[in-house]
Coordinates of C-alpha atoms in Angstrom, one line a residue:
M29 CA -64.8 110.6 18.9
E30 CA -67.4 113.0 17.8
Q31 CA -70.7 113.6 19.9
K32 CA -74.3 112.2 17.7
I33 CA -75.8 114.8 15.7
S34 CA -78.6 115.0 17.9
N35 CA -76.5 115.9 20.8
Y36 CA -75.4 118.9 18.5
I37 CA -78.9 119.8 17.4
S38 CA -79.8 119.9 21.0
A39 CA -77.3 121.5 22.5
S40 CA -77.7 124.4 19.8
K41 CA -80.9 125.3 20.9
N42 CA -79.5 126.2 25.1
I43 CA -76.3 128.3 24.0
K44 CA -75.2 131.3 26.3
I45 CA -72.8 133.9 24.9
S46 CA -70.6 135.8 26.6
D47 CA -70.5 139.4 26.4
N48 CA -67.0 139.5 25.6
S49 CA -67.5 137.0 22.8
K50 CA -66.1 137.3 19.6
K51 CA -68.3 137.1 16.7
I52 CA -68.5 135.9 13.5
K53 CA -71.1 135.7 10.5
I54 CA -70.8 132.2 8.6
A55 CA -73.2 131.4 5.3
I56 CA -73.6 127.9 4.2
L57 CA -74.4 127.0 0.5
S58 CA -74.6 123.7 -0.4
S59 CA -76.2 121.6 -3.7
F60 CA -77.3 118.9 -1.6
T61 CA -78.9 118.7 1.7
I62 CA -76.5 119.4 4.6
N63 CA -79.1 119.7 7.5
G64 CA -76.7 119.7 11.2
L65 CA -73.8 121.5 9.9
D66 CA -74.8 124.7 11.2
E67 CA -75.9 123.3 15.0
C68 CA -72.7 121.7 14.5
L69 CA -70.8 124.5 13.7
K70 CA -72.9 126.8 16.2
V71 CA -71.8 124.4 19.4
K72 CA -68.1 124.4 18.4
S73 CA -67.9 128.1 18.1
A74 CA -69.9 128.1 21.4
E75 CA -67.1 126.0 23.1
L76 CA -64.9 128.6 22.0
N77 CA -66.8 131.9 23.4
I78 CA -67.9 132.7 19.9
H79 CA -70.9 134.5 18.9
Y80 CA -71.9 132.8 15.7
S81 CA -74.8 134.0 14.0
S82 CA -75.7 132.0 10.2
F83 CA -76.9 132.5 6.9
I84 CA -78.0 128.8 5.2
G85 CA -78.9 128.9 1.7
G86 CA -81.8 127.4 0.2
Y87 CA -81.5 123.7 -1.1
N88 CA -79.2 123.9 -4.4
Q89 CA -80.0 127.5 -4.3
Y90 CA -76.2 128.7 -4.7
N91 CA -76.6 129.8 -8.0
Q92 CA -78.9 132.4 -6.8
E93 CA -77.7 133.8 -4.2
I94 CA -73.9 134.6 -5.7
L95 CA -75.4 135.5 -8.9
D96 CA -77.9 138.4 -7.4
S97 CA -76.1 140.8 -6.3
N98 CA -79.1 142.2 -3.8
S99 CA -79.3 138.4 -2.8
S100 CA -80.4 137.7 0.5
L101 CA -76.3 136.1 0.8
Y102 CA -74.9 139.6 0.1
K103 CA -77.1 141.1 2.3
F104 CA -76.4 139.1 5.6
D105 CA -72.9 140.2 4.5
P106 CA -71.0 137.3 6.1
D107 CA -67.3 136.9 7.4
I108 CA -66.8 133.5 5.6
T109 CA -69.1 131.9 3.3
F110 CA -69.2 127.8 2.6
L111 CA -69.7 127.1 -1.0
I112 CA -70.3 123.0 -0.6
I113 CA -71.1 121.5 -3.9
D114 CA -70.7 118.1 -5.1
I115 CA -69.3 116.4 -7.8
R116 CA -72.7 114.5 -9.0
K117 CA -74.6 118.0 -9.9
I118 CA -71.4 119.4 -11.4
L119 CA -70.5 116.8 -14.1
G120 CA -74.2 115.5 -14.4
N121 CA -74.1 112.9 -16.9
F122 CA -70.5 112.9 -17.1
F123 CA -70.6 111.5 -13.6
H124 CA -72.0 108.1 -14.5
F125 CA -71.6 108.0 -18.2
A126 CA -68.1 109.8 -19.0
Y127 CA -67.3 107.2 -21.6
S128 CA -70.5 107.7 -23.5
F129 CA -68.6 111.0 -24.3
S130 CA -65.4 110.7 -26.4
E131 CA -62.3 112.3 -24.9
Q132 CA -62.4 115.9 -26.2
E133 CA -66.2 116.2 -25.1
R134 CA -64.9 115.3 -22.1
K135 CA -62.2 117.9 -21.9
N136 CA -64.7 120.3 -23.1
V137 CA -67.3 119.8 -20.4
I138 CA -64.7 119.7 -17.9
E139 CA -63.3 123.5 -19.2
E140 CA -67.0 124.7 -19.2
K141 CA -67.6 123.2 -15.6
I142 CA -64.3 125.3 -14.2
E143 CA -65.2 128.2 -15.8
Q144 CA -68.6 128.1 -14.5
I145 CA -67.1 127.9 -11.1
K146 CA -64.3 130.8 -11.8
N147 CA -67.3 132.2 -12.6
L148 CA -69.2 132.2 -9.6
I149 CA -65.9 132.9 -7.4
S150 CA -65.4 136.2 -9.7
N151 CA -68.8 137.4 -9.2
F152 CA -68.9 136.5 -5.2
Q153 CA -65.4 138.7 -5.4
N154 CA -66.8 141.7 -6.7
N155 CA -69.9 142.0 -4.3
S156 CA -68.2 140.3 -1.2
D157 CA -64.8 141.5 0.0
K158 CA -65.1 138.7 2.9
K159 CA -64.0 135.0 2.5
L160 CA -65.1 132.4 0.0
V161 CA -64.3 128.7 1.1
L162 CA -65.6 126.1 -1.7
S163 CA -65.4 122.2 -1.3
I164 CA -66.2 119.8 -4.2
V165 CA -67.5 116.7 -1.9
N166 CA -66.3 113.4 -3.8
P167 CA -67.4 110.6 -1.9
G168 CA -64.6 108.7 -4.3
T169 CA -64.7 107.6 -7.8
Y170 CA -66.1 104.4 -9.1
S171 CA -65.3 103.7 -12.7
I172 CA -67.5 101.6 -14.7
N173 CA -63.8 100.9 -16.5
G174 CA -62.5 99.1 -13.4
I175 CA -58.9 98.2 -13.7
L176 CA -58.6 99.5 -16.8
E177 CA -59.2 103.1 -15.9
N178 CA -55.6 103.8 -15.7
K179 CA -55.1 103.3 -19.0
S180 CA -58.3 105.6 -20.6
K181 CA -57.3 108.7 -21.8
F182 CA -58.8 111.5 -19.7
A183 CA -60.6 109.2 -17.8
I184 CA -63.1 110.1 -15.1
K185 CA -60.8 110.7 -12.0
D186 CA -58.8 112.7 -14.8
M187 CA -61.7 114.9 -15.3
I188 CA -62.1 115.5 -11.5
N189 CA -58.3 116.3 -10.5
K190 CA -58.3 118.6 -13.3
L191 CA -61.0 120.3 -11.8
T192 CA -59.8 120.5 -8.6
S193 CA -56.5 121.6 -9.6
E194 CA -57.6 124.3 -11.6
L195 CA -59.5 125.7 -8.7
I196 CA -56.6 124.8 -6.0
N197 CA -54.6 127.3 -8.9
S198 CA -57.2 130.1 -8.5
A199 CA -57.2 129.7 -4.5
R200 CA -53.3 130.0 -4.4
E201 CA -53.3 133.3 -6.3
Q202 CA -56.1 134.7 -4.1
N203 CA -56.5 136.0 -0.6
T204 CA -59.8 135.7 0.0
F205 CA -61.0 132.6 -1.9
F206 CA -60.0 129.2 -0.3
F207 CA -60.3 125.6 -1.8
H208 CA -61.3 122.5 1.3
D209 CA -59.3 119.5 0.5
F210 CA -62.3 117.1 0.7
D211 CA -60.7 114.7 -0.5
L212 CA -58.0 114.5 2.3
F213 CA -61.3 114.5 4.8
I214 CA -62.3 111.1 2.7
R215 CA -59.4 109.8 3.0
K216 CA -59.1 110.4 7.0
N217 CA -62.4 109.2 7.3
G218 CA -63.3 106.4 4.8
E219 CA -65.4 106.4 2.2
R220 CA -67.4 104.0 3.1
N221 CA -68.2 106.3 6.7
V222 CA -68.7 109.3 5.2
F223 CA -71.3 108.7 2.1
D224 CA -74.1 106.3 2.7
Y225 CA -76.6 105.5 -0.1
R226 CA -79.4 105.0 2.3
Q227 CA -79.1 108.6 3.6
F228 CA -78.6 109.5 -0.1
F229 CA -81.5 108.1 -1.6
I230 CA -83.6 109.2 1.5
G231 CA -82.7 112.9 0.9
D232 CA -79.8 113.8 -1.2
I233 CA -77.8 113.3 1.8
Q234 CA -74.2 113.5 0.6
I235 CA -71.9 113.5 4.0
A236 CA -73.5 111.1 6.5
F237 CA -75.2 112.3 9.7
S238 CA -72.7 110.5 11.8
F239 CA -69.5 112.5 10.1
L240 CA -71.3 115.9 9.7
P241 CA -69.7 116.7 13.1
Y242 CA -66.4 115.8 11.6
F243 CA -66.8 117.9 8.6
A244 CA -67.9 120.7 10.8
D245 CA -64.7 120.5 12.5
E246 CA -63.1 120.8 8.9
L247 CA -64.7 123.7 8.4
M248 CA -63.8 125.3 12.0
S249 CA -60.2 125.2 10.5
Y250 CA -61.2 128.8 8.4
I251 CA -63.0 130.2 11.3
K252 CA -60.5 129.7 14.6
P253 CA -58.1 131.4 12.4
S254 CA -60.3 134.2 11.2
L255 CA -60.5 135.6 14.7
G256 CA -57.0 134.9 15.8
L257 CA -58.1 131.9 17.9
N258 CA -55.2 129.3 16.3
R259 CA -52.9 128.3 18.7
K260 CA -49.0 128.6 18.3
C261 CA -47.0 126.7 21.6
I262 CA -47.0 123.1 22.3
V263 CA -45.8 122.6 25.6
L264 CA -44.1 118.8 25.9
D265 CA -43.6 116.7 28.7
L266 CA -40.3 114.4 28.3
D267 CA -40.4 111.0 30.0
N268 CA -42.8 108.8 28.1
T269 CA -43.7 111.8 25.6
L270 CA -40.8 112.6 23.9
W271 CA -38.9 109.7 24.8
G272 CA -40.0 106.4 26.2
G273 CA -39.2 105.3 30.0
V274 CA -37.9 107.6 32.6
V275 CA -34.8 108.8 32.3
G276 CA -34.0 109.2 35.9
E277 CA -34.5 105.8 36.4
D278 CA -33.8 103.9 32.6
G279 CA -30.7 106.4 32.4
F280 CA -29.3 107.6 29.3
D281 CA -28.8 104.7 27.2
G282 CA -32.2 102.8 28.8
I283 CA -34.6 105.2 27.2
E284 CA -36.7 104.0 24.5
L285 CA -36.0 106.2 21.3
G286 CA -35.3 104.8 18.1
H287 CA -34.7 100.8 17.4
T288 CA -37.5 99.4 19.1
P289 CA -41.1 100.1 17.7
N290 CA -42.2 102.1 21.0
G291 CA -38.8 104.2 20.4
K292 CA -39.7 104.5 16.5
A293 CA -43.1 106.1 17.5
F294 CA -41.6 108.6 19.7
V295 CA -38.8 109.5 16.8
E296 CA -41.7 110.0 14.3
F297 CA -43.4 112.3 17.2
Q298 CA -40.6 114.4 17.5
K299 CA -40.0 114.4 13.2
Q300 CA -43.9 115.8 13.0
L301 CA -43.0 118.6 16.0
L302 CA -39.8 119.5 13.7
A303 CA -42.2 120.0 10.5
L304 CA -44.4 122.1 13.0
W305 CA -41.7 124.0 14.3
Q306 CA -40.4 124.9 10.9
Q307 CA -43.6 126.0 10.3
G308 CA -43.5 128.5 12.8
I309 CA -45.1 126.6 16.4
I310 CA -43.2 127.8 19.6
L311 CA -42.5 124.3 21.6
A312 CA -41.7 124.1 25.0
I313 CA -40.9 121.5 27.7
N314 CA -42.5 120.9 31.3
S315 CA -40.9 117.8 33.2
K316 CA -40.2 116.1 36.4
N317 CA -37.2 115.8 36.0
N318 CA -33.1 116.2 37.1
F319 CA -32.5 119.0 34.7
D320 CA -29.0 118.0 33.6
E321 CA -30.3 114.2 32.9
A322 CA -32.9 115.6 30.8
M323 CA -30.5 118.3 28.8
K324 CA -27.8 115.7 28.4
V325 CA -30.5 113.4 26.7
I326 CA -31.6 116.4 24.2
K327 CA -28.0 117.6 23.5
E328 CA -26.5 114.1 23.1
H329 CA -28.4 110.9 22.4
P330 CA -28.2 110.1 18.9
E331 CA -31.8 109.5 17.6
M332 CA -33.2 112.5 19.1
I333 CA -34.3 114.6 16.3
L334 CA -35.5 118.0 18.7
R335 CA -32.4 119.6 20.2
E336 CA -31.7 122.3 22.9
K337 CA -32.2 125.1 20.0
H338 CA -36.2 124.1 18.9
F339 CA -37.3 124.9 22.5
A340 CA -38.1 128.5 23.2
S341 CA -38.3 127.0 27.8
F342 CA -36.9 124.8 29.4
Q343 CA -38.9 124.1 32.8
I344 CA -37.4 121.0 34.1
N345 CA -37.3 120.7 37.6
W346 CA -39.9 118.9 41.0
N347 CA -42.2 121.8 40.5
D348 CA -46.2 121.8 40.0
K349 CA -47.0 121.5 36.5
A350 CA -49.2 124.5 36.3
E351 CA -46.6 126.7 38.1
N352 CA -44.1 125.7 35.6
L353 CA -46.9 126.7 32.6
N354 CA -47.2 129.8 33.9
R355 CA -43.7 130.6 33.5
I356 CA -43.2 129.2 30.5
S357 CA -46.3 131.9 29.5
E358 CA -44.6 134.2 31.3
E359 CA -41.3 133.6 29.9
V360 CA -42.6 132.8 26.2
N361 CA -44.8 136.0 26.7
I362 CA -47.6 134.4 25.2
G363 CA -51.6 134.0 26.5
L364 CA -52.5 130.1 28.0
N365 CA -55.1 130.0 25.4
S366 CA -52.2 129.6 22.5
I367 CA -50.5 127.0 24.3
V368 CA -51.3 123.1 23.8
F369 CA -50.3 121.0 26.3
F370 CA -49.0 117.3 25.5
D371 CA -48.2 114.8 28.8
D372 CA -49.0 110.9 28.9
D373 CA -49.7 111.3 32.8
K374 CA -53.3 111.2 33.5
I375 CA -53.2 113.3 36.5
N376 CA -51.0 115.9 35.0
Q377 CA -53.8 116.2 32.2
E378 CA -56.1 116.7 34.9
R379 CA -54.5 119.3 36.9
I380 CA -53.8 121.3 33.9
S381 CA -57.4 121.1 32.7
H382 CA -58.6 121.5 35.9
E383 CA -56.4 124.6 36.3
F384 CA -56.2 126.4 32.9
P385 CA -59.1 125.8 30.9
E386 CA -58.2 127.7 28.5
V387 CA -55.0 125.7 27.4
L388 CA -55.6 122.7 25.2
T389 CA -54.9 119.5 27.4
I390 CA -54.4 116.7 24.8
P391 CA -56.0 113.3 26.5
L392 CA -52.7 110.8 25.5
P393 CA -53.0 107.5 25.5
N394 CA -50.5 105.2 27.1
D395 CA -49.8 104.1 23.3
P396 CA -47.0 106.0 21.8
S397 CA -47.9 104.8 18.3
Q398 CA -50.8 107.3 18.1
Y399 CA -49.3 110.8 19.2
V400 CA -48.3 111.2 15.4
S401 CA -52.2 110.8 14.4
I402 CA -53.4 112.8 17.4
L403 CA -51.2 115.5 16.3
D404 CA -51.8 115.2 12.6
N405 CA -55.7 115.7 13.4
L406 CA -55.6 118.9 15.5
N407 CA -56.8 121.8 13.6
D408 CA -55.3 124.2 16.3
F409 CA -52.3 125.5 14.4
N410 CA -54.1 126.5 10.8
V411 CA -53.6 130.0 10.1
L412 CA -55.2 131.6 6.7
Q413 CA -52.3 132.8 5.0
K414 CA -48.1 132.5 6.3
T415 CA -46.0 135.1 6.9
D416 CA -42.2 134.9 7.1
E417 CA -43.1 135.7 10.6
D418 CA -44.4 132.8 10.8
F419 CA -41.8 130.6 9.3
M420 CA -39.6 132.5 11.7
R421 CA -40.7 132.3 14.9
G422 CA -39.4 129.3 16.6
Q423 CA -35.8 130.8 15.8
M424 CA -36.9 134.1 16.7
Y425 CA -38.0 132.1 20.4
A426 CA -34.5 130.5 20.5
E427 CA -32.5 134.2 20.0
Q428 CA -35.1 135.5 22.7
R429 CA -33.4 132.7 25.1
E430 CA -30.2 134.3 24.5
R431 CA -31.7 138.0 25.1
K432 CA -32.9 136.7 28.2
K433 CA -29.5 135.8 28.9
L434 CA -27.7 138.7 28.3
Q435 CA -30.4 140.6 30.1
K436 CA -29.6 138.4 33.4
S437 CA -26.0 138.9 32.9
V438 CA -26.0 142.7 32.5
S439 CA -26.9 144.7 36.0
N440 CA -29.1 147.5 34.8
L441 CA -32.0 148.1 32.3
D442 CA -30.1 150.8 30.3
D443 CA -27.0 149.2 29.9
F444 CA -28.8 146.0 28.2
L445 CA -31.2 147.9 26.3
K446 CA -27.5 149.6 24.7
Q447 CA -25.8 146.1 24.2
L448 CA -29.0 145.2 22.4
D449 CA -28.0 147.4 19.6
I450 CA -32.2 147.8 18.4
K451 CA -32.8 149.0 15.0
I452 CA -36.2 149.7 13.9
M453 CA -37.6 149.7 10.1
I454 CA -40.5 151.2 9.8
K455 CA -42.6 150.2 6.2
K456 CA -45.6 151.5 4.7
A457 CA -48.0 148.5 4.4
D458 CA -48.2 147.3 0.8
Q459 CA -49.9 144.0 -0.5
F460 CA -46.9 141.7 0.7
L461 CA -47.1 143.1 4.2
I462 CA -50.9 143.3 4.9
P463 CA -51.8 139.8 5.8
R464 CA -48.7 140.3 8.5
I465 CA -50.8 143.1 9.8
S466 CA -54.0 141.8 9.7
Q467 CA -52.4 139.2 11.6
L468 CA -51.1 141.2 14.5
T469 CA -54.5 142.8 14.7
L470 CA -56.2 139.8 15.2
K471 CA -53.8 138.4 18.0
T472 CA -51.9 140.7 19.9
N473 CA -54.0 141.7 23.3
Q474 CA -51.4 142.6 25.9
F475 CA -49.4 145.9 24.3
N476 CA -53.0 147.0 22.3
L477 CA -54.3 150.6 23.0
T478 CA -57.6 149.7 21.5
T479 CA -57.9 146.1 20.5
K480 CA -59.5 146.5 17.3
R481 CA -59.8 143.5 14.9
Y482 CA -59.6 143.8 11.2
Q483 CA -59.3 141.4 8.5
E484 CA -57.3 141.4 5.5
N485 CA -59.7 143.1 3.2
D486 CA -60.3 146.1 5.9
I487 CA -56.5 146.8 6.1
Q488 CA -56.6 147.1 2.5
E489 CA -59.2 149.4 2.6
F490 CA -57.4 151.9 5.2
T491 CA -54.5 151.6 2.4
R492 CA -56.7 153.0 -0.4
D493 CA -58.0 155.7 1.9
S494 CA -55.8 158.7 1.6
K495 CA -56.9 159.8 5.3
F496 CA -55.8 156.7 6.8
D497 CA -51.7 155.8 7.2
V498 CA -50.8 151.9 7.8
Y499 CA -47.7 151.7 9.2
C500 CA -45.4 148.4 10.3
A501 CA -42.4 148.1 12.2
Q502 CA -39.8 145.4 12.0
V503 CA -37.5 145.1 14.5
S504 CA -33.7 143.5 14.6
D505 CA -31.1 143.4 17.1
K506 CA -27.6 141.7 18.0
F507 CA -29.5 138.5 18.4
G508 CA -31.5 138.5 15.2
D509 CA -34.6 139.7 13.3
N510 CA -38.0 139.9 15.3
G511 CA -39.7 140.3 12.0
I512 CA -42.9 143.1 11.7
T513 CA -44.1 143.2 15.3
G514 CA -45.1 146.5 15.5
V515 CA -48.3 148.0 14.0
Y516 CA -49.9 151.4 14.0
I517 CA -53.3 152.8 11.5
I518 CA -53.4 156.9 11.8
N519 CA -56.9 159.0 10.8
K520 CA -55.4 162.0 9.6
N521 CA -57.8 164.9 10.1
E522 CA -56.6 168.7 9.0
R523 CA -56.2 170.0 13.0
S524 CA -55.3 166.2 14.4
W525 CA -54.3 163.2 13.8
I526 CA -56.3 160.4 15.5
I527 CA -54.2 156.9 16.5
D528 CA -56.8 154.2 15.7
T529 CA -54.7 151.1 16.4
F530 CA -51.3 151.2 18.1
L531 CA -50.2 147.6 19.2
L532 CA -46.8 145.5 20.0
S533 CA -45.8 141.9 19.8
C534 CA -45.6 141.1 23.6
R535 CA -42.1 139.4 22.8
I536 CA -40.2 143.0 22.3
M537 CA -42.2 144.6 24.9
G538 CA -40.6 147.0 27.1
R539 CA -37.3 147.5 25.1
G540 CA -38.2 151.4 24.5
V541 CA -39.7 150.4 20.8
E542 CA -43.0 151.3 21.6
D543 CA -41.7 154.9 22.5
A544 CA -39.8 154.9 19.7
L545 CA -43.0 154.3 17.2
L546 CA -44.9 157.2 19.2
S547 CA -42.5 159.5 19.4
Q548 CA -42.2 158.6 15.4
I549 CA -46.3 159.2 15.0
L550 CA -45.8 162.6 16.8
I551 CA -42.6 164.0 15.0
N552 CA -44.3 162.8 11.5
A553 CA -47.7 164.7 12.4
K554 CA -45.8 168.2 13.5
N555 CA -43.7 168.1 10.2
A556 CA -47.4 167.7 8.6
G557 CA -48.4 171.0 10.5
V558 CA -51.1 169.1 12.6
Q559 CA -51.5 170.7 16.3
Q560 CA -52.0 167.4 18.2
V561 CA -52.5 164.1 18.3
E562 CA -55.2 162.1 20.0
G563 CA -55.4 158.4 21.1
E564 CA -57.6 156.2 22.9
F565 CA -56.9 153.2 25.5
I566 CA -59.8 150.7 25.7
P567 CA -59.3 148.6 28.7
T568 CA -59.6 145.0 27.8
Q569 CA -58.9 141.6 30.8
K570 CA -55.8 141.0 28.4
N571 CA -53.8 144.8 27.7
E572 CA -52.8 146.1 31.3
P573 CA -49.4 146.4 30.0
A574 CA -50.7 149.3 27.9
K575 CA -52.8 151.3 30.5
N576 CA -50.2 154.0 31.1
F577 CA -48.4 154.3 28.0
L578 CA -49.8 157.6 26.7
F579 CA -49.8 159.1 30.3
E580 CA -46.0 158.2 30.2
N581 CA -45.1 159.8 26.9
G582 CA -47.0 163.0 27.7
F583 CA -50.2 162.5 26.7
K584 CA -53.0 164.3 28.9
K585 CA -56.6 162.8 29.2
E586 CA -59.4 164.9 27.9
S587 CA -62.7 163.2 28.2
K588 CA -62.2 159.7 26.5
Y589 CA -59.1 160.7 24.5
W590 CA -55.7 161.2 25.6
I591 CA -54.0 164.4 23.8
F592 CA -50.8 165.1 23.1
N593 CA -50.1 169.0 22.0
L594 CA -47.4 169.5 19.3
N595 CA -46.1 172.2 20.7
N596 CA -44.3 170.3 23.3
E597 CA -41.4 168.5 23.4
I598 CA -41.4 164.7 21.5
K599 CA -39.0 162.7 23.7
F600 CA -37.0 159.6 21.7
P601 CA -35.3 156.7 23.2
N602 CA -31.5 157.2 22.5
H603 CA -30.5 153.0 22.9
L604 CA -31.9 152.7 19.2
K605 CA -32.1 153.4 15.8
V606 CA -35.2 154.1 13.8
E607 CA -35.2 154.5 9.7
T608 CA -38.3 154.6 7.5
E609 CA -38.2 152.3 4.4
K610 CA -38.3 154.5 1.3

């Protein structure tokens, strides 16, 4: 349940943000009164340690703000602009009196409105390279035709569907334009809840005050991934979480999974989890149980949807769950702030919430029929664009478990690395690769020399500037393809090259890939006639693994920069192969 709007307004006045908080600038443009939304977003952002600043357009002034290239909107230069327009103002008299006009007139007016909104979008994009999110507020469509609405040609609902479908298609074709599904928001919360005629008549309020916090939560779905704050791993208990009952007491045949009402709820929950896994969400297990008994259910139970291959880590033992969660974080090589924790036991929920506040611990109820809706309503798994690596992530982490098995079976690191048969393909940034490159700069923390964060438009600008080189690395080995997992951005001067960004996904750290990429930079610089390469390490709370990287690769500290003289020998790891895509 959300707090009252008054609580958000009050809390917004007393927000304190730490110096290391992420920053975002938000603009809200609306055709109707939406007081309180800004405060909700500000408080919700503060809860995630986001320093939120905002520009709020005047009542129904969105056209002026967007069409005037010198407007206050563009001077503010927001990272995300939320454009919230109500269908009544878009359609005008056609909203109430559509059937006073001919079918052709209805078609003509919709084409006209589509072009007007597309023109707004185009104007915005001509003046800003940042994100625009459009929401068409339609709190349910009443038709004077009643039950004959579906027999009418190009009826009022057809008009609105035509408008929204055209705008959705535009959003599919553009990286910086997004269309928010307000219809889904209405379906989840109910028209009679979201739209309050009394508030509407008082002050053109088209989203009821009590549901503005819920709407703000919808918009946070865009803010979180913009800052790389989306989560990517679900850690699950087993007993009474993935199945009903306790396998150690009820036995293999006694647990509830399928057939019974509760059993069907657990199966449906697993299906939803599998769907998320197929979209790139990592799954792991943290359960107090006998390992062999639990694994027998996972491997052999006929109603199990999730199988061994779907989990990146198994912590099935009698250890403290907080200790196990740390092990999962280390094994999968992700931060605790990337984890969502599902456990039916209230004591375990309290334990993890207290020990790891950065983990999103879900307060699961006793009724498993609610699990699916709880999972569906989480907005922490959103990304602004899916890459191949997102879809492959679950499979990649299953392959990672096989690599760890090999590592344990080999006596020394050199032999292990040689047996991996690592291949690196270095690729120059293009339109297809830019989303993944941006995604890595926003999310990579551990092996990241400078932790500079770049949105897609920033990477785009680098690729257009001849003084910069933007490259990424696709890494594969005998177990599979790790995808695009490394990025470097070089600022090229005549006498020296400066490493602006150098990062590596945590899941391939320690295999010599980082050394190979740096060696490739040095070789390219030397071939270009450059005298030296400069690098910088900017320490953060999380990038300790990269601290000694430049020193260990022959760079010498001079003031704040580390310098490599290209007259020196360039070392290259001999256990892997590197190619540059042509």
